[in-house]
Amino acid sequence: ACKSPVHIALRPSTDPALAMAVANYLIKNSLIDEEFLKTKTNAACLVKKDGSFLRRSDRDPSFEPQVISSNWMTGLPLTDDTPFVFDRTTDSLVLIDEAIDAQLEGPVTFEGVRYDTAFDRYKERVGEWGLDKAAELCGIDKSQIVALAEAIHQGPSSLMVGNGAGHTYASHTFFTATMGLSMLTGNFYKPGAGYANAGVSPVQGWSPDYTWPYMVQMAMPGPKYSPLELPEIIGSGKYLGKDAPIKSIIIHSGNPLGGDSGRAALLEALAQVEFIVTVDMSFTDSALMSDLVLPCCHWFETLEVGGAQYIPYALLGEQAVEPLFEHRSDYDICKAIAGALGLGASFSESLEEVNAFLTDNSPQPDYQGKKISWERLKKEKNIRTIPEGYYDTSCACQDGLLPLYIEKPAPRLPSKPVDEALEHLPYFEPPFEAWPDSVGGYPANALAGKYPLIYFNFHTHWMTHSTYSHIEWLKELWQEPFVEISPQDAQVRGISNRDIVRVFNDRGSVVVKAHIDGKIRPGTVSIPHGWQKDQFIEGHYQDLTSIATHPFDQNGNYWDGLCEVEPYVKGAAQ
C-alpha cells in the first residue's frame, strides 16, 4: 500500500461490499463489456427456478452427458451438457456455442416458462449496494468507489489478490465479488489483464505424473475434513453422522499447533488422541506435543522433481548435502513404514527411480512441444514449459465459460450444509466476531464492549509460516515477536513503544513487546505470523484465534477475533 498511488483504507473485512458496489456502479453506468460477458462468461445462460442452468439434457431426454475433462484445481468433472441462451437474432433458445447474439438481460419467457439470465441474478444481488450504503459500511468516501470502478473499467486491469483476504468467517465471498469485476469489464485473456494471486498469471505449471502404480492401485483415502473440525469430531466421536473414533494422527507438511487458528481448542482435542506422530525437519510446536517425531530431510538434503503453480518450468531439486543427523527423505520414511506393515514389495524402487517414473510419464512437454525426460531434466536442471509472454485464452471451467454465476456451489469439504441460493453469487456477511462497531445496519458483536480491538496475524518476508522462525542469522533482523498497535490505541492504554504488554481475550493470551506504528489502522492490532511458543514471553499468539470456520470453504479465521491490550505486570492476577 505504501508504494501505491492510491490506498483505500477500508473497514476490515468489508472488501466484498466494496467490490459489489463497484460492480453495481459499472452496470448502472454502462461500463461493462457486454460482448465479453455474452461469449466468455456464463452471464447469458438461462437459469431455471431451482437455480441451475437450462441445459441440453433438460430439452433432449435422449442426450446422455459425457465427461470431457476435469477442472485441474478442483478435480470436478467437466461435461458436454451445454447450457441454453436466448438468441435475439433467431428469437429462440439455442445452445450457447451456437448463439449469434445471446440476450444478456431477461427475463426470458419461452413456451410458457420464465427464465432469468445469470446476469439478471447477478445484477439484482449487487444492486443492493449503492454508493452511499457501501461507503458507510466500508468507512470510505463514495468518490473512492467511483475512482476504483473507473480505473478497473479503463484497464487493462489485473486484480492481484492473495490468500489473506480469506481469513474471516464469510470471506470466501471476497473472491467471487472481486473476480466478477474482471469479468464485467472484459479484463481476461489479454496482456496486463486478469485475476491473479500475488500479481502473476495462474497458468498451470508443469506437473509430474502422480499416477505412480502404488498410489493408484492400493491407496484407500479416508474422509476429508478440516483440522478446525477436529475438536468437534474428537469430542463427539462422529463425523457426517458416522462413528469416527480418532486414535492416532500423523502431522506432516505443516505445523498446526504453531500456525493454525484455534490453537487452544486444538490442544485440548489432541490431548485426547492416543498416539501423535509429526514428520518435520525441525522441532516445531506440533512436534513438541507428539509421541514420536520422524525427522525428514530439508529440501537441500534430498532429490526432488516438480513444478510449481505460477512458475513456467519443470524443476530439478538437486541434493546439495548429505542428510544431517537422522534425517530421511519423505519417501524413505514411507518406505520404512511400508516395510514394517508388510507392504515393502510395493516400495521396492529407489528415490531416483520414483523421480524418473514421475518425470518420464508426465504428459506435459516443454514450451516447444518436446518431451521432458528424467535424463534430460538431470542434464538441463530446469526446462521451460510456458513460452515468454504467454497468457491464458481459455479457462478450465464448466462449458469453458468464466463463472459470473456459480451454478452448483459446493462446499470444499463435505461437512455441514450450505445455503446454495446464497452461494450462487457474491454477498456480504459481517465477520463471526471481529465487528466492533454498529454500522450499515449490522450490529456490533456483543464482545466488543469487553474486547474492542480487532486481532490480526500478518505475514512477513522473514518466515514462511513457522519455517525459518529459529534461523539465528535471520533473527538478527527479525529479533522477537511483537504486537503492532496504533499511536491512538497505545496512548489511551498508557503504552509506550517497546513496553511489554499482554494481548488477550476469552480464549487465551500472549505477552510480547509493543511496536507503536502509525501505519496500522486504529482499532486493530497485529502480531507477525510464524513465531513459536518458546519465542513468546508468555502464551501463544494463536491461542487468541478461534476454530470458527465457514462450512463453504473451511477457512482458518486468523483475522476474525477481538481482543484487548494492557501493560503487562509479571505475576499479577489476570
XYZ file of C-alpha atoms in Angstrom, residues 21-335:
315
model
C -20.658 -1.518 -5.029
C -18.069 -1.202 -7.805
C -19.953 -3.844 -9.826
C -23.234 -2.011 -9.317
C -21.670 1.272 -10.468
C -20.163 -0.363 -13.564
C -23.509 -1.854 -14.571
C -25.572 1.281 -13.905
C -23.166 3.449 -15.885
C -22.830 1.058 -18.845
C -19.128 0.499 -18.183
C -19.327 -3.244 -18.786
C -18.112 -5.301 -21.741
C -21.358 -6.904 -22.904
C -19.785 -8.877 -25.740
C -17.245 -10.432 -23.370
C -19.953 -11.280 -20.848
C -22.089 -12.967 -23.541
C -19.309 -15.015 -25.135
C -16.689 -15.653 -22.450
C -18.730 -15.938 -19.254
C -21.936 -17.710 -18.235
C -23.756 -14.391 -17.756
C -26.239 -15.006 -20.614
C -27.078 -18.581 -19.588
C -30.712 -19.184 -18.672
C -31.396 -20.024 -15.031
C -34.210 -22.372 -14.057
C -36.383 -21.917 -10.995
C -34.142 -24.241 -8.949
C -31.072 -22.077 -9.644
C -29.408 -24.416 -12.148
C -28.913 -23.693 -15.849
C -31.264 -24.883 -18.559
C -29.086 -27.425 -20.349
C -29.226 -29.662 -23.393
C -30.205 -32.688 -21.303
C -33.266 -30.781 -19.994
C -34.736 -30.435 -23.501
C -33.379 -33.609 -25.079
C -34.169 -36.666 -22.910
C -32.160 -38.903 -25.245
C -28.963 -36.922 -24.693
C -26.533 -38.506 -22.213
C -23.870 -36.034 -20.992
C -20.271 -37.225 -21.233
C -17.340 -36.202 -19.039
C -14.836 -34.479 -21.348
C -12.209 -33.321 -18.840
C -11.857 -32.040 -15.300
C -11.034 -28.820 -13.545
C -7.314 -29.093 -12.789
C -7.682 -27.218 -9.500
C -10.801 -28.867 -8.067
C -10.806 -32.216 -9.845
C -14.529 -31.770 -10.588
C -15.682 -33.285 -13.909
C -16.486 -31.065 -16.880
C -19.217 -32.361 -19.177
C -20.562 -31.635 -22.670
C -24.039 -30.800 -21.352
C -24.127 -27.316 -22.906
C -26.371 -24.565 -21.438
C -29.010 -22.617 -23.350
C -29.210 -18.886 -24.008
C -31.867 -16.850 -25.800
C -30.657 -15.775 -29.224
C -32.063 -12.384 -30.223
C -31.218 -12.973 -33.898
C -33.306 -16.140 -34.235
C -35.708 -15.253 -31.397
C -35.285 -18.729 -29.945
C -33.443 -20.816 -27.385
C -30.080 -22.050 -28.655
C -27.058 -23.703 -27.112
C -24.561 -21.023 -26.118
C -21.891 -22.164 -28.573
C -24.438 -21.758 -31.406
C -25.696 -18.295 -30.428
C -25.304 -15.360 -32.816
C -26.422 -12.668 -30.361
C -27.194 -14.009 -26.897
C -29.536 -11.909 -24.782
C -27.684 -10.726 -21.690
C -30.637 -9.421 -19.707
C -34.012 -11.038 -19.337
C -36.265 -12.274 -18.104
C -36.984 -14.641 -20.981
C -40.321 -16.431 -21.357
C -40.287 -19.390 -23.735
C -43.038 -21.957 -24.193
C -44.771 -20.523 -21.140
C -41.745 -20.894 -18.844
C -39.933 -17.866 -17.387
C -36.161 -17.837 -17.095
C -33.763 -15.280 -15.706
C -30.319 -14.930 -17.175
C -27.384 -15.408 -14.831
C -26.649 -11.717 -15.361
C -30.161 -10.857 -14.130
C -29.460 -12.678 -10.879
C -26.035 -11.062 -10.555
C -27.369 -7.582 -11.268
C -30.089 -7.991 -8.648
C -27.601 -9.139 -5.994
C -25.056 -6.344 -6.481
C -27.862 -3.816 -6.997
C -28.341 -3.775 -3.235
C -25.023 -1.952 -2.873
C -25.385 1.690 -3.787
C -22.536 4.152 -3.274
C -23.923 5.637 -0.060
C -24.620 2.284 1.576
C -21.216 0.832 0.670
C -19.311 3.982 1.650
C -20.908 3.975 5.101
C -20.204 0.291 5.669
C -16.632 0.404 4.350
C -15.777 3.630 6.159
C -14.577 5.383 2.995
C -15.762 8.181 0.712
C -18.021 7.222 -2.171
C -15.699 9.064 -4.544
C -13.136 6.339 -3.837
C -15.604 3.688 -5.023
C -16.222 5.615 -8.226
C -12.488 6.098 -8.847
C -11.831 2.388 -8.344
C -14.639 1.445 -10.734
C -13.387 3.858 -13.396
C -9.813 2.561 -13.061
C -10.880 -1.069 -13.491
C -13.038 -0.141 -16.473
C -10.247 1.789 -18.238
C -7.893 -1.191 -17.996
C -6.135 -3.292 -18.820
C -6.632 -4.212 -15.180
C -5.187 -7.072 -13.187
C -6.795 -7.631 -9.811
C -3.954 -9.020 -7.727
C -5.271 -10.837 -4.676
C -3.652 -13.030 -2.066
C -4.993 -15.580 0.380
C -5.022 -13.121 3.260
C -8.382 -11.627 2.342
C -9.928 -15.047 3.081
C -9.150 -15.015 6.803
C -12.538 -14.034 8.229
C -15.645 -16.163 8.567
C -17.523 -15.482 5.310
C -14.585 -14.005 3.419
C -14.671 -16.509 0.566
C -17.173 -14.088 -0.951
C -14.291 -11.626 -1.378
C -13.017 -13.805 -4.221
C -16.344 -14.209 -6.036
C -17.067 -10.489 -5.628
C -13.703 -9.264 -6.899
C -13.364 -11.787 -9.728
C -16.729 -10.592 -11.010
C -15.205 -7.149 -11.624
C -12.664 -8.617 -14.045
C -15.448 -10.431 -15.898
C -17.747 -7.415 -16.089
C -15.030 -5.315 -17.703
C -13.573 -7.979 -20.018
C -10.268 -7.961 -18.192
C -9.230 -11.501 -19.057
C -7.342 -13.168 -21.906
C -5.143 -10.199 -22.810
C -1.783 -8.846 -21.646
C -1.906 -6.819 -18.455
C -5.360 -8.085 -17.527
C -6.738 -10.835 -15.374
C -7.359 -12.016 -11.869
C -4.269 -13.295 -10.131
C -2.696 -14.390 -6.880
C 0.132 -12.030 -5.941
C 0.153 -10.481 -9.389
C 1.141 -13.443 -11.542
C -0.914 -15.321 -14.092
C -2.214 -18.567 -12.575
C -1.133 -20.646 -15.557
C -0.868 -24.255 -14.501
C 2.781 -25.124 -14.003
C 4.367 -28.362 -15.100
C 3.402 -31.377 -13.047
C 4.971 -34.820 -12.680
C 2.815 -37.866 -13.304
C 1.359 -38.709 -9.917
C -0.270 -41.953 -11.092
C 2.565 -43.972 -9.584
C 1.165 -47.524 -9.577
C 1.145 -47.961 -5.807
C -0.776 -44.739 -5.254
C -3.424 -45.653 -7.820
C -3.828 -49.349 -7.052
C -3.619 -49.509 -3.273
C -4.378 -46.095 -1.811
C -7.590 -46.029 0.219
C -8.265 -42.425 1.228
C -10.449 -41.830 4.226
C -12.851 -38.934 4.841
C -11.538 -35.407 4.385
C -12.161 -32.731 6.977
C -10.619 -29.520 8.185
C -8.291 -29.579 11.216
C -10.642 -26.944 12.627
C -13.282 -29.686 12.896
C -11.026 -31.943 14.960
C -12.280 -30.696 18.358
C -15.876 -31.407 17.382
C -15.060 -34.819 15.863
C -12.903 -35.924 18.768
C -15.444 -34.645 21.289
C -18.409 -36.399 19.705
C -16.677 -39.360 18.074
C -18.824 -38.671 14.997
C -18.309 -37.231 11.521
C -21.109 -36.826 8.978
C -23.332 -38.913 11.228
C -20.966 -41.880 11.310
C -18.688 -43.190 14.045
C -15.277 -41.547 13.701
C -13.028 -42.506 16.590
C -9.646 -40.848 16.057
C -6.954 -42.926 17.753
C -3.850 -41.588 16.049
C -2.754 -38.641 13.940
C 0.203 -38.073 11.615
C 1.161 -34.436 11.168
C 3.229 -33.706 8.078
C 3.823 -30.766 5.723
C 2.673 -28.334 8.380
C 2.737 -27.149 11.968
C -0.894 -26.771 13.070
C -0.047 -26.021 16.687
C 2.339 -23.293 15.614
C 0.362 -21.521 12.924
C -3.241 -22.686 12.615
C -6.093 -20.730 14.124
C -7.924 -22.120 17.154
C -4.782 -23.451 18.842
C -6.300 -23.621 22.338
C -9.176 -25.811 21.141
C -6.804 -27.958 19.053
C -4.545 -28.553 22.065
C -7.477 -29.689 24.163
C -8.672 -32.059 21.433
C -5.241 -33.513 20.645
C -4.694 -34.261 24.338
C -7.366 -36.958 23.928
C -5.615 -38.669 20.994
C -3.653 -41.788 21.944
C -0.751 -41.507 19.501
C 0.539 -38.468 17.574
C 3.374 -38.555 15.045
C 4.992 -35.479 13.498
C 7.180 -35.646 10.403
C 9.290 -32.495 10.220
C 12.805 -31.219 9.733
C 12.713 -29.050 12.866
C 11.305 -29.325 16.366
C 8.080 -27.376 15.977
C 5.235 -26.676 18.410
C 3.411 -29.655 16.882
C 6.462 -31.889 17.335
C 6.610 -30.815 20.965
C 3.200 -32.402 21.593
C 3.898 -35.588 19.630
C 4.643 -39.069 20.928
C 7.009 -39.729 18.030
C 8.951 -37.354 15.787
C 10.276 -38.567 12.438
C 12.998 -36.191 11.184
C 12.547 -35.681 7.457
C 15.040 -34.141 5.083
C 15.268 -30.488 4.271
C 14.862 -29.936 0.526
C 18.613 -29.328 0.267
C 19.233 -32.848 1.637
C 17.256 -34.911 -0.851
C 16.441 -35.306 -4.534
C 13.177 -33.831 -5.774
C 11.420 -33.173 -9.056
C 8.413 -30.995 -9.560
C 6.713 -27.936 -10.892
C 5.066 -25.055 -9.131
C 1.989 -23.055 -9.903
C 2.887 -19.678 -11.443
C 6.396 -20.917 -12.373
C 6.811 -21.850 -16.074
C 9.426 -24.555 -15.565
C 9.887 -28.213 -14.785
C 12.339 -28.120 -11.902
C 15.029 -30.441 -10.604
C 15.702 -30.103 -6.896
C 19.226 -31.459 -6.580
C 20.593 -32.848 -3.351
C 23.109 -30.268 -2.102
C 24.345 -32.043 1.044
C 24.057 -35.447 2.649
C 21.226 -35.709 5.206
C 22.285 -34.491 8.635
C 21.700 -36.378 11.867
C 18.860 -38.910 11.428
C 17.079 -37.115 8.579
C 15.430 -39.284 5.931
C 13.538 -38.299 2.802
C 9.751 -38.442 2.978
C 9.838 -41.319 0.514
C 12.309 -43.317 2.599
C 10.197 -42.730 5.713
C 7.125 -44.074 3.878
C 9.188 -46.956 2.531
